[in-house]
CSV table of C-alpha atoms and ligand atoms in Angstrom, one decimal:
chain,number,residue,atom,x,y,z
L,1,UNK,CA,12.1,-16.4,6.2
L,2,UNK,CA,9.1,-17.4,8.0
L,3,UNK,CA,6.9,-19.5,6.1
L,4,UNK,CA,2.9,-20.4,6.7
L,5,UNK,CA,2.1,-23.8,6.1
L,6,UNK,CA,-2.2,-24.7,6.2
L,7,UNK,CA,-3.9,-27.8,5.8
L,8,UNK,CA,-7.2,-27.9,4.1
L,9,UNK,CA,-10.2,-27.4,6.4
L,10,UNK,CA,-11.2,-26.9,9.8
L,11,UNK,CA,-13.5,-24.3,11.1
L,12,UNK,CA,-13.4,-21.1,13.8
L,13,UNK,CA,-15.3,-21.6,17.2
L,14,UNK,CA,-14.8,-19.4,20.0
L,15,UNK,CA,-13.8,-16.4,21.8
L,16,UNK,CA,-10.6,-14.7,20.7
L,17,UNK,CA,-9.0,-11.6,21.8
L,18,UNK,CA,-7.3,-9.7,19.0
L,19,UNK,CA,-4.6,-7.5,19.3
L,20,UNK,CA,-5.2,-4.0,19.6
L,21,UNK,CA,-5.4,-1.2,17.1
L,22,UNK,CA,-2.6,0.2,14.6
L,23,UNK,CA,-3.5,3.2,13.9
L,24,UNK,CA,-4.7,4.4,17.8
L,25,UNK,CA,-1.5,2.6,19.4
L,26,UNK,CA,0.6,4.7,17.2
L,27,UNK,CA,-1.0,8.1,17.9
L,28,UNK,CA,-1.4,7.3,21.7
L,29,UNK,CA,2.7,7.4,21.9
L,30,UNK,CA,2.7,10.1,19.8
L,31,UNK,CA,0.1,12.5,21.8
L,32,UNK,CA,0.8,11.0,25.3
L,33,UNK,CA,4.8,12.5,24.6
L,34,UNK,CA,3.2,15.5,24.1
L,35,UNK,CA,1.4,15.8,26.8
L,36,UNK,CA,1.6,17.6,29.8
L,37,UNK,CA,1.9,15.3,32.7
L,38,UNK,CA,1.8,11.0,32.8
L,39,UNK,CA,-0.9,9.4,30.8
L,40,UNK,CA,-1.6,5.6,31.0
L,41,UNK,CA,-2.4,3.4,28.4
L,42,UNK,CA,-3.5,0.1,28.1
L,43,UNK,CA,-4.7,-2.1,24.9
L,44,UNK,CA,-1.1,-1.1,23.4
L,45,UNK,CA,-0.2,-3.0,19.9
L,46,UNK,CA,3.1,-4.7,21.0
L,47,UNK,CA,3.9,-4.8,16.6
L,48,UNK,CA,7.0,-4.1,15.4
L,49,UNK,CA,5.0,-1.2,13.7
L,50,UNK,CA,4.0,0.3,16.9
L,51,UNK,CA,7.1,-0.8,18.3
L,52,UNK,CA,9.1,1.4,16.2
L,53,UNK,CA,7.2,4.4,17.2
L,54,UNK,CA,7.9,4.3,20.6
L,55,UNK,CA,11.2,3.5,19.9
L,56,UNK,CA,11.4,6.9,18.2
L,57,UNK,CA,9.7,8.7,21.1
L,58,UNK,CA,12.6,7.2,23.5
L,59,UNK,CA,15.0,8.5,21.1
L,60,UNK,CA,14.0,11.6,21.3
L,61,UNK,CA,13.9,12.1,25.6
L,62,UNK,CA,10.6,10.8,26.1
L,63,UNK,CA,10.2,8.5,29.6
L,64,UNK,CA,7.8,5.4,27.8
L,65,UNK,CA,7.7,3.2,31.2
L,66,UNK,CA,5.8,-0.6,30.6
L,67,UNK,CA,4.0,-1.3,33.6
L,68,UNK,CA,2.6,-4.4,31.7
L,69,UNK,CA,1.6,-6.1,28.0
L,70,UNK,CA,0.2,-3.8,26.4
L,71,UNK,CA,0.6,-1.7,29.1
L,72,UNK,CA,2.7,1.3,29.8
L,73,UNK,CA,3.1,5.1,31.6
L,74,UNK,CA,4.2,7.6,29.3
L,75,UNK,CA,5.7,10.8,30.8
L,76,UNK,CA,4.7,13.8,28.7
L,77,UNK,CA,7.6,16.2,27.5
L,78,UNK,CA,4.9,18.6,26.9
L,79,UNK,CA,4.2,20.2,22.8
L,80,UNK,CA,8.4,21.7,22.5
L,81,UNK,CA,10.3,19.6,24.8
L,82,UNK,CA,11.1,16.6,22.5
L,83,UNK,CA,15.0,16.4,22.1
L,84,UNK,CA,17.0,16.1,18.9
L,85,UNK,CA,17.5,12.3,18.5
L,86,UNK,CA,21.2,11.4,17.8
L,87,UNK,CA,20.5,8.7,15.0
L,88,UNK,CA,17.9,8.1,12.4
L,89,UNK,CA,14.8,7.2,13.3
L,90,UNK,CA,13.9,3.8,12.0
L,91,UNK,CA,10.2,3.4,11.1
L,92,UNK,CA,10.6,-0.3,9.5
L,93,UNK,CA,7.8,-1.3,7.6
L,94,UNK,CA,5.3,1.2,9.0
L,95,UNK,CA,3.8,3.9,6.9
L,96,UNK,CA,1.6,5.7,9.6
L,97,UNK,CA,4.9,5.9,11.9
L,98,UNK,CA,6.8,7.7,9.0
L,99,UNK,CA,3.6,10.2,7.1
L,100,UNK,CA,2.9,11.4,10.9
L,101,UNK,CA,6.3,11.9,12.2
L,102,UNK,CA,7.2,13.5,9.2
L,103,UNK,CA,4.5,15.9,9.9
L,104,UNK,CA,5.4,16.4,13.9
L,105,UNK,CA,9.4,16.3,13.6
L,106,UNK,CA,8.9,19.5,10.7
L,107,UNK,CA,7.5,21.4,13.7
L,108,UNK,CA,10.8,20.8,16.0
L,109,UNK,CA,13.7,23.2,16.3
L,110,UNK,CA,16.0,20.5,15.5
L,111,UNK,CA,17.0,18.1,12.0
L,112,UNK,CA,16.3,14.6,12.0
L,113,UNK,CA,16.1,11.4,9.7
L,114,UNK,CA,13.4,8.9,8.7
L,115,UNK,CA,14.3,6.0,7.7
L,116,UNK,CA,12.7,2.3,6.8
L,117,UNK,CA,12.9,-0.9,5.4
L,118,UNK,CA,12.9,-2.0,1.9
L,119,UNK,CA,9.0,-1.9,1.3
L,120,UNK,CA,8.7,1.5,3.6
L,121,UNK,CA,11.4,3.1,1.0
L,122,UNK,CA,9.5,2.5,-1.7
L,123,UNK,CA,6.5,4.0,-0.5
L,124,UNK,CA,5.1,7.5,-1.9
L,125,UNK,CA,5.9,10.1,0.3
L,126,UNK,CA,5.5,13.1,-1.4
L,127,UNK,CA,2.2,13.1,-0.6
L,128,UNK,CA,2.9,14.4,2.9
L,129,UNK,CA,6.2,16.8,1.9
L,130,UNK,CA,4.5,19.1,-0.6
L,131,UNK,CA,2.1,20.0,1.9
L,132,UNK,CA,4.4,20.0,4.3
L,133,UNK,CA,6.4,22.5,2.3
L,134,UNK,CA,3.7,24.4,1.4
L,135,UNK,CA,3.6,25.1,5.0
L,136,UNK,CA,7.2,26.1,5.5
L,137,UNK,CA,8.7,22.7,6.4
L,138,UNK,CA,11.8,21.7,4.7
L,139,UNK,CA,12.7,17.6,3.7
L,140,UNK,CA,14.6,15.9,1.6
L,141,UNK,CA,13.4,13.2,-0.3
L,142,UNK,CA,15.3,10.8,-3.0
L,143,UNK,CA,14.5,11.9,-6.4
L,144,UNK,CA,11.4,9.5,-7.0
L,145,UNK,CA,10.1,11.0,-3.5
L,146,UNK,CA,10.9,8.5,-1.3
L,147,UNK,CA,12.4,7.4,2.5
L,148,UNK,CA,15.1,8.5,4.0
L,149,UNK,CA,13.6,11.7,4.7
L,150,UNK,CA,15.7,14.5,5.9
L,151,UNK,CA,13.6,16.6,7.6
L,152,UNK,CA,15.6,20.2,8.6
L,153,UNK,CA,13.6,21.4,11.1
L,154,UNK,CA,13.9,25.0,12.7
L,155,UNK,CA,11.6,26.5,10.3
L,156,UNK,CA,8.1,28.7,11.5
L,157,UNK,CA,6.0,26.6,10.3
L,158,UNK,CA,2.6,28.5,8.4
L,159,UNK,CA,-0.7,27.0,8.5
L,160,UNK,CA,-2.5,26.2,5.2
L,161,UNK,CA,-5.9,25.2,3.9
L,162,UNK,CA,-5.3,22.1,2.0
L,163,UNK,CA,-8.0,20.0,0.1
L,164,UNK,CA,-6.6,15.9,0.1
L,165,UNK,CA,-5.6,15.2,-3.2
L,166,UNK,CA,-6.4,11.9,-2.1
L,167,UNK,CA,-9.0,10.2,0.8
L,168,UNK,CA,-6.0,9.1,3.3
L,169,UNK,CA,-6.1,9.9,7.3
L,170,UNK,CA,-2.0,9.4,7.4
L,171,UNK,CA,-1.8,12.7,5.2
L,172,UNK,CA,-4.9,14.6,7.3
L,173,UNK,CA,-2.9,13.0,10.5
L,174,UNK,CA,0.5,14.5,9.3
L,175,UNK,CA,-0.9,17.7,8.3
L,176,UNK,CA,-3.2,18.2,11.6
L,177,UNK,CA,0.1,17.7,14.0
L,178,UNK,CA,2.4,19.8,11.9
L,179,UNK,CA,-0.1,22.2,12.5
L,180,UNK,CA,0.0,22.0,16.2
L,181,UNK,CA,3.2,23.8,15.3
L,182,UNK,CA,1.8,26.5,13.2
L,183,UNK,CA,0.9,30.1,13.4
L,184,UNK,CA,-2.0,30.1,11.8
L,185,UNK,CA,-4.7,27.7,11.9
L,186,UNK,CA,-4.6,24.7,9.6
L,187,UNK,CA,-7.6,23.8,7.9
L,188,UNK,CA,-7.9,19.9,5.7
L,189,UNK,CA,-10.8,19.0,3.8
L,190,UNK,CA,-11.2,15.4,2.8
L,191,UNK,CA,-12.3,14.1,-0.7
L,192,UNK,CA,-14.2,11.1,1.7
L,193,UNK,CA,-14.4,10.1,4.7
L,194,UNK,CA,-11.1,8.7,6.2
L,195,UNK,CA,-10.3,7.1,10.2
L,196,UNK,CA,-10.8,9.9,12.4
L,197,UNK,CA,-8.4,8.4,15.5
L,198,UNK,CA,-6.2,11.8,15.3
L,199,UNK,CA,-8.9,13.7,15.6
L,200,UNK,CA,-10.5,11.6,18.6
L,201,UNK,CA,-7.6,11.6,20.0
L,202,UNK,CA,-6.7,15.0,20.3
L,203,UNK,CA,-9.7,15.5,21.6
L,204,UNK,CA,-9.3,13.1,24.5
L,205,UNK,CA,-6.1,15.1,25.0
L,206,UNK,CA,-7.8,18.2,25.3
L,207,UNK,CA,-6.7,19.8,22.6
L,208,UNK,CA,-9.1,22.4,20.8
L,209,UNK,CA,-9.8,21.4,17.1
L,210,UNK,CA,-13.5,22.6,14.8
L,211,UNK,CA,-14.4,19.4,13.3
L,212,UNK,CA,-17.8,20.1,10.4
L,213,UNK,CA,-18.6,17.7,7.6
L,214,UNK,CA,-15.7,17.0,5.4
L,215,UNK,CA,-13.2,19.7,7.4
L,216,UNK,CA,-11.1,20.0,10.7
L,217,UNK,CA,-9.4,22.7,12.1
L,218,UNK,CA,-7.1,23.3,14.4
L,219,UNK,CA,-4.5,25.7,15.4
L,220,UNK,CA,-1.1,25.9,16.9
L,221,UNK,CA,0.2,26.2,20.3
L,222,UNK,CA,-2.3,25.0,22.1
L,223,UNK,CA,-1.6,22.6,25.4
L,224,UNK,CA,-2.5,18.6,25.6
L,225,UNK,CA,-3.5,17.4,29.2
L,226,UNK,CA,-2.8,13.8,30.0
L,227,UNK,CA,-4.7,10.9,30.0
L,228,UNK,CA,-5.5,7.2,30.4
L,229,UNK,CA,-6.8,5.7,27.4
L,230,UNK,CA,-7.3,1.7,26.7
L,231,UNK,CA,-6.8,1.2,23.1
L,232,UNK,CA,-9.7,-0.8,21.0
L,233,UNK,CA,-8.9,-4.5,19.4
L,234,UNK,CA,-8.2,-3.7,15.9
L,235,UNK,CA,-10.9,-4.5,13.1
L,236,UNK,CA,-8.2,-4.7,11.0
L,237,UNK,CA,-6.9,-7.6,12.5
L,238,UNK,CA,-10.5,-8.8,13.4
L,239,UNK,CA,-11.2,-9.2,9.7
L,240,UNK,CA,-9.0,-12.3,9.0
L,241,UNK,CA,-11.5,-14.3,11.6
L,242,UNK,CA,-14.9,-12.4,10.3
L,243,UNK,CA,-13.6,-13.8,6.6
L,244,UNK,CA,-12.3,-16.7,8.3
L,245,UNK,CA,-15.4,-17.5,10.4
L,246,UNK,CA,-17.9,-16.6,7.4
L,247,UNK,CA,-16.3,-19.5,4.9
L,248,UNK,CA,-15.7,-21.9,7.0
L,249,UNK,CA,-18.8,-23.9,7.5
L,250,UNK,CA,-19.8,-24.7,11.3
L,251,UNK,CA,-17.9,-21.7,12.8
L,252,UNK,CA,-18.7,-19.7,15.7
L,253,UNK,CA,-16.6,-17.0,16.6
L,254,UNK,CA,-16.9,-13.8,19.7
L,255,UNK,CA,-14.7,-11.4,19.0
L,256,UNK,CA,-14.7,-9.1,22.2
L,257,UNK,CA,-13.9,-5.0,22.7
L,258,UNK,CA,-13.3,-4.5,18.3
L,259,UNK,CA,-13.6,-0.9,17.8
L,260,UNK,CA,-16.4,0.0,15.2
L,261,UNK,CA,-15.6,3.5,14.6
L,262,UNK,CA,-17.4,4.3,12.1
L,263,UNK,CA,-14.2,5.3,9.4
L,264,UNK,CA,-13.5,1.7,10.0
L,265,UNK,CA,-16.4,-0.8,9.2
L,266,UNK,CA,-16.7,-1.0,5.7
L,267,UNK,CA,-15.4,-4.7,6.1
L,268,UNK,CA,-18.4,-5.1,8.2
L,269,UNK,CA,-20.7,-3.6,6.2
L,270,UNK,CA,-19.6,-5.5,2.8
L,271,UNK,CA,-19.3,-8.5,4.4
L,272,UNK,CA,-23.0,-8.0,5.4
L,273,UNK,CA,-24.4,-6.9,2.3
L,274,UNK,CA,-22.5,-10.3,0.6
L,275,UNK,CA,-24.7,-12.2,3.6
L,276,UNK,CA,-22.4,-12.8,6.4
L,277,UNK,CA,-23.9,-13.3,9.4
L,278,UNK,CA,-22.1,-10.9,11.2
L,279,UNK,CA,-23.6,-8.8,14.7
L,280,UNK,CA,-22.3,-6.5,17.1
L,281,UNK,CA,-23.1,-6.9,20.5
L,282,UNK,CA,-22.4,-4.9,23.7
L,283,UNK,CA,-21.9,-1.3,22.2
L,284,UNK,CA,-19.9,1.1,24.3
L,285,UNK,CA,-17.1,3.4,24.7
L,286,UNK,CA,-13.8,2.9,25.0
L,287,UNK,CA,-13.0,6.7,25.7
L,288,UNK,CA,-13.9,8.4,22.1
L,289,UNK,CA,-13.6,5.4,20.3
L,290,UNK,CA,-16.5,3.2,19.7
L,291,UNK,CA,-16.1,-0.9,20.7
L,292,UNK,CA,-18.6,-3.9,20.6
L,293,UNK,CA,-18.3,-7.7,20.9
L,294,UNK,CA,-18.4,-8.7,17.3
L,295,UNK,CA,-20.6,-12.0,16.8
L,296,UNK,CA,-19.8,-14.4,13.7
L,297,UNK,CA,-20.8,-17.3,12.5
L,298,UNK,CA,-20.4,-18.7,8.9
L,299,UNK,CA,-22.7,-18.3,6.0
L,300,UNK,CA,-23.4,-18.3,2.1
L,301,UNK,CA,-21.8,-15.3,0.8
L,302,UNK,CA,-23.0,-13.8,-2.5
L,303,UNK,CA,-20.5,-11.6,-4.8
L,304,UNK,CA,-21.4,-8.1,-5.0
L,305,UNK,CA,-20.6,-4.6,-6.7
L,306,UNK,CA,-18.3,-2.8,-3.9
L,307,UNK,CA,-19.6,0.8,-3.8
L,308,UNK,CA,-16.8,3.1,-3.9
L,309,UNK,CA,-18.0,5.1,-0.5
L,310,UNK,CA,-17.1,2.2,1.4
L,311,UNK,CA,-13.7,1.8,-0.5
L,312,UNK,CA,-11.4,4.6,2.6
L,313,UNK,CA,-13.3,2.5,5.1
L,314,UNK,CA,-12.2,-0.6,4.3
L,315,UNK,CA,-8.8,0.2,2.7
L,316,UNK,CA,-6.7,-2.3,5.0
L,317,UNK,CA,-9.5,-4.8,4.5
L,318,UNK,CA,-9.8,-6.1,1.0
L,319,UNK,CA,-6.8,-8.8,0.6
L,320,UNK,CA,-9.3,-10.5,3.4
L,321,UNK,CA,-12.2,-9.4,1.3
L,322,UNK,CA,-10.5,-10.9,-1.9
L,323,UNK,CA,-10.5,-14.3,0.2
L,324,UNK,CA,-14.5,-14.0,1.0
L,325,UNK,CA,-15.3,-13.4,-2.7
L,326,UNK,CA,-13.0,-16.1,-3.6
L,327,UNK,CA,-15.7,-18.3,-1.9
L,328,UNK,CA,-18.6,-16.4,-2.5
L,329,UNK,CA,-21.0,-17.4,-5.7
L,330,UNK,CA,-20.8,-15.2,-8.5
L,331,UNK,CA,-18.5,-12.4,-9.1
L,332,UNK,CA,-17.6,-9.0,-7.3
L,333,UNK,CA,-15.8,-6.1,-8.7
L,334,UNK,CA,-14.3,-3.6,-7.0
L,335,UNK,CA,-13.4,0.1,-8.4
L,336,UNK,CA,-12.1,3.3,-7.0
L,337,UNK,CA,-9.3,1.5,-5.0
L,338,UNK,CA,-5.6,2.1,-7.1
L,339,UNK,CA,-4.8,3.1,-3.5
L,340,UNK,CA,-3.9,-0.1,-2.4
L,341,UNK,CA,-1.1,-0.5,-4.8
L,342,UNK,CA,1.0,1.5,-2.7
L,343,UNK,CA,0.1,-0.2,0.4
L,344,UNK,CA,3.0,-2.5,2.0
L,345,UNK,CA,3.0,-4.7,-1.1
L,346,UNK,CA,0.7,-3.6,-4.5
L,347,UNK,CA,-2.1,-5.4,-3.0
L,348,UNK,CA,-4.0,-6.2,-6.2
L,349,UNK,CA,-1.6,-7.6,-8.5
L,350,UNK,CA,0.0,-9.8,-5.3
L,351,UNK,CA,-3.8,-10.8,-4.1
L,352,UNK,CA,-4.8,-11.6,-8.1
L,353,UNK,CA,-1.5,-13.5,-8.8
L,354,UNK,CA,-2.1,-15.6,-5.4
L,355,UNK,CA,-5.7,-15.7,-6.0
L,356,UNK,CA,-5.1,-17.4,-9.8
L,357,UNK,CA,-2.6,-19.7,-7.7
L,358,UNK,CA,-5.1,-21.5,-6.0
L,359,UNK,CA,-7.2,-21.7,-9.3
L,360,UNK,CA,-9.7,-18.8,-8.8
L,361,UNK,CA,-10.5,-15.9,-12.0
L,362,UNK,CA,-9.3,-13.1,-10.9
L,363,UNK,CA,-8.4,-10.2,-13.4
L,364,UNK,CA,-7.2,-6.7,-11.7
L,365,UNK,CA,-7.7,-3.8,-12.9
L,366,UNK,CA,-5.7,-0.5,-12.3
L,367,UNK,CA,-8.1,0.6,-9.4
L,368,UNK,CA,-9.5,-3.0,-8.3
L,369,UNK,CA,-9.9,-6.2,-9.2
L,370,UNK,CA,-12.6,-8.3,-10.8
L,371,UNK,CA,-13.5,-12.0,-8.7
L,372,UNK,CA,-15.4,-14.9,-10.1
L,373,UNK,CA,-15.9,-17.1,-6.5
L,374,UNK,CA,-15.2,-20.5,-7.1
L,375,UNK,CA,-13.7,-23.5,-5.5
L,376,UNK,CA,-9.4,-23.0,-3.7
L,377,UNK,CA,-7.2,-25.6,-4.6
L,378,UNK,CA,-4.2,-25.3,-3.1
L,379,UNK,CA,-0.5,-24.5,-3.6
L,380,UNK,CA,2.4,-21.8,-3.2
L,381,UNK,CA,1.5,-18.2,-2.4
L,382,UNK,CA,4.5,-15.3,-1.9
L,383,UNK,CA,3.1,-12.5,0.2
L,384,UNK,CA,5.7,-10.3,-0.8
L,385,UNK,CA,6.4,-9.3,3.2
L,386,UNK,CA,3.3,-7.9,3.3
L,387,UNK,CA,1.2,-9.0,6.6
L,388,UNK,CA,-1.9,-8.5,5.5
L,389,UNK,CA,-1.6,-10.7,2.3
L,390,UNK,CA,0.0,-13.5,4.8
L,391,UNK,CA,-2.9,-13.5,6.7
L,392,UNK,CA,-5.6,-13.1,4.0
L,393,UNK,CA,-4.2,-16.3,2.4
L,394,UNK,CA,-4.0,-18.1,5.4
L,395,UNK,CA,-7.6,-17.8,5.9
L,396,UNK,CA,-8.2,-19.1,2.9
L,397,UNK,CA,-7.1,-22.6,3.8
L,398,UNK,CA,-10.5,-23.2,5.7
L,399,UNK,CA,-12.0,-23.8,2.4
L,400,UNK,CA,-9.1,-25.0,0.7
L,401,UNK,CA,-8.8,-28.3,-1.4
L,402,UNK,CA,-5.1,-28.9,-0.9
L,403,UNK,CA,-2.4,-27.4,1.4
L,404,UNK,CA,-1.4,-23.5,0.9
L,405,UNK,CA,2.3,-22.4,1.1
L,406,UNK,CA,2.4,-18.6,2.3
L,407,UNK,CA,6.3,-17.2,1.4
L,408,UNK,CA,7.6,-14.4,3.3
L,409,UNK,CA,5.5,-13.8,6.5
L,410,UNK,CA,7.6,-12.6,9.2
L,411,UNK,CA,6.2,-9.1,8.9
L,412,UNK,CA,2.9,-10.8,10.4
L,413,UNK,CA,4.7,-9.6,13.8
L,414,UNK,CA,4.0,-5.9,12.7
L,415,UNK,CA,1.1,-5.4,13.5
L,416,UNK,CA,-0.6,-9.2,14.9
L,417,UNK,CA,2.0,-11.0,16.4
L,418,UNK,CA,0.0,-13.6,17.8
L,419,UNK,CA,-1.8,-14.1,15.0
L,420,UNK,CA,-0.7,-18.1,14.1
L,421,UNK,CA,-1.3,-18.8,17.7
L,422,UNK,CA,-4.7,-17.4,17.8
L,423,UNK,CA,-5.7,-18.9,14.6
L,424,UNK,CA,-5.1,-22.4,15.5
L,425,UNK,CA,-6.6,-22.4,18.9
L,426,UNK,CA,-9.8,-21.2,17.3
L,427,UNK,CA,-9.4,-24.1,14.8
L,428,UNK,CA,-7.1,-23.6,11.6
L,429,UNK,CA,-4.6,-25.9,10.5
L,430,UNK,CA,-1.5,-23.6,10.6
L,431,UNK,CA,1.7,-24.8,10.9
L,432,UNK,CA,5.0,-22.0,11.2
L,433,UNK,CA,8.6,-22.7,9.5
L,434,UNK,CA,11.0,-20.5,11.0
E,1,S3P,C1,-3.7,4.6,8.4
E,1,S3P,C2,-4.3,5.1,7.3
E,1,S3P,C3,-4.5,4.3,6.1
E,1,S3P,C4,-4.3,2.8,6.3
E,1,S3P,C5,-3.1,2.5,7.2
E,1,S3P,C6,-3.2,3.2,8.5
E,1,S3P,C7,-3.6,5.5,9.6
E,1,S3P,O1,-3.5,4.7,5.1
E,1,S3P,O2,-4.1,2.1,5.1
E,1,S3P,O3,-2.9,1.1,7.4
E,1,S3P,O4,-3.4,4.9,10.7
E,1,S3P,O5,-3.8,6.7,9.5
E,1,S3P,P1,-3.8,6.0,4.1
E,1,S3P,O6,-4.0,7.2,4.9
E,1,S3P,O7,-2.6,6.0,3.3
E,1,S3P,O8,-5.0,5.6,3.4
């Protein structure tokens, strides 16, 4: 059991390189492997969440050579030359590894198994099976729709107009690369705009797909060429330090080569409009994907009504966003997010219970959570194995009046492994207990 341990105070100064993006990492493997030909990537998360990825992608005959950290050469089996892994496939804790394989591995000739840990197994996943059925796939769920899933493969898969019952890019993702698999063409129309990374990336792959307003398109069959791609910093992982940074009086903080896709800044943008002092310097292109040097320094924040459109862009964001209206004056309430109770951990009850811990109002609601900022005391917080609460509450000891205990935060290493380390060279008291 690893356990965070921060002392009160302290502030951010410098230039940190975080680690790169989630959700690209995980679909560079799973393009790359079918592609035609070697593509080279750089930027690569080394997480256990897009660790177990490319574990499943060896499993299955792909060549995944590391020519460095973060670094690697991936030899391309081409769209049907994956091979019929001889175990299940473990996905641990992460949920984009298991929605999108489930979506890819219906389109194969052969069975296989998804597995994952505890928190994965409890995760909804009929979310990506009826529509996968719908389409011809078969998979096995336990009764209340959860992991293992026993996906038979062998079946023609049929391509399907489907309208997202809810705003999430890991069903869009799943349903876009079973598709590559279908006869017909496979149309998804989102309720809002979700992280567009699948899309992007096919594209860089050279794969044909209609993208207009709230629908994309694409259809089977087609070929992906390989290519070299350097993966963003993740602004997921960025938004502990902009939180961080903005509380903490006297910090200074560059954050270099973030991506700011746009399906991705809400935290930016509601961290603005609460009156960070946030900027984004040195816009350009890494590939499709949009990066800059993110500037912060800390500031007054003011609580504010979240506004729902900005709730699919930030949907990894808000246990850090909790923390910043913890210190902000007055109160913020956000709506229109019962999503993130099926996130790794049900992020509101577990942010409003630790929240209350360290003596701050906080009341959820069924789809979000009420704040009144006020002053962190400190004490014991369980993060329930989820990383991003771990992180959130570490942050939280920069304006802290006592030390905070964080339970449980070994899963930190799925998807910032060098989190701790980073955080106290740019200046938080953070202490690990193996
Ligand atoms: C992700 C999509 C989001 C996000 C997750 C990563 C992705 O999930 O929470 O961390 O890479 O597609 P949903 O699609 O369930 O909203």
């Amino acid at each position: 059991m690893t356990t965070f341990i921060i002392q009160p105070g302290g502030c951010l100064r410098g230039s940190l390189q975080v680690a790169g993006d989630k959700s690209i990492s995980h679909r560079a493997i799973m393009l790359a492997a079918l592609a035609e030909g070697c593509s080279e990537i750089d930027g690569f998360l080394e997480g256990a969440d897009c660790l177990a990825t490319r574990h499943a992608f060896a499993a299955m005959g792909v060549e995944i050579e590391p020519t460095g950290y973060g670094q690697m050469r991936i030899h391309g089996v081409g769209l049907h030359g994956l091979k019929a892994p001889s175990a299940p496939l473990d996905m641990g804790n992460a949920g984009t590894a298991m929605r999108l394989l489930a979506g890819l591995l219906a389109g194969q000739r052969f069975p296989s198994t998804l597995i994952g840990d505890a928190s994965l197994s409890r995760r909804p996943m009929r979310r990506v099976t009826e529509p996968l059925a719908l389409m011809g796939a078969q998979i096995d769920t336990t009764a209340a729709g959860t992991a293992p899933l026993h996906i038979h493969g062998g079946q023609a898969l049929r391509g399907i107009d489907y309208i997202l019952p809810v705003a999430s890019a890991q069903i869009k993702s799943c349903l876009l690369l079973a598709g590559l698999y279908a006869q017909e063409s496979t149309c998804i129309t989102e309720p809002a705009p979700t992280r567009d990374h699948t899309e992007l990336m096919l594209q860089a792959f050279g794969y044909p797909l209609e993208h207009s307003g709230s629908q994309v398109r694409l259809s089977g069959g087609g070929r992906f060429t390989a290519t070299s791609m350097s993966i963003p910093a993740d602004i997921s992982s960025a938004a502990f330090f902009l939180v961080g940074a903005s509380i903490a009086a006297d910090s200074k903080l560059v954050l270099p080569a973030v991506g700011i896709n746009p399906t991705r800044i809400g935290v930016i943008n509601l961290l603005q409009q609460m009156g960070a002092d946030i900027q984004l310097d040195n816009p350009r292109w890494a590939g499709y994907e949009p990066i800059a040097d993110i500037r912060v320094r800390s500031a007054p924040l003011q609580g504010i009504v979240i506004p729902e459109d900005q709730v699919p862009l930030a949907i990894d964001e808000f246990p850090a966003l909790f923390i910043a209206a913890a210190c902000a004056e007055g109160e913020t309430r956000l709506t229109g997010a019962a999503e993130l109770r099926v996130k790794e951990s049900d992020r509101i009850q577990v942010m409003a219970d630790g929240l209350r811990r360290l003596g701050i109002v906080a009341e959820p609601t069924a789809d979000g959570m009420v704040i009144q900022g006020g002053a962190l005391q400190g004490g014991d917080i369980d993060s329930y194995g989820d990383h991003r609460i771990a992180m959130a509450f570490a942050m939280a000891g920069l304006r802290a009046a006592r030390p905070i205990t964080i339970r449980d935060c070994a899963n930190v290493a799925t998807s910032f492994p060098d989190f701790a380390v980073l955080a106290q060279q740019a200046g938080l008291f953070i202490k690990v207990q193996a």
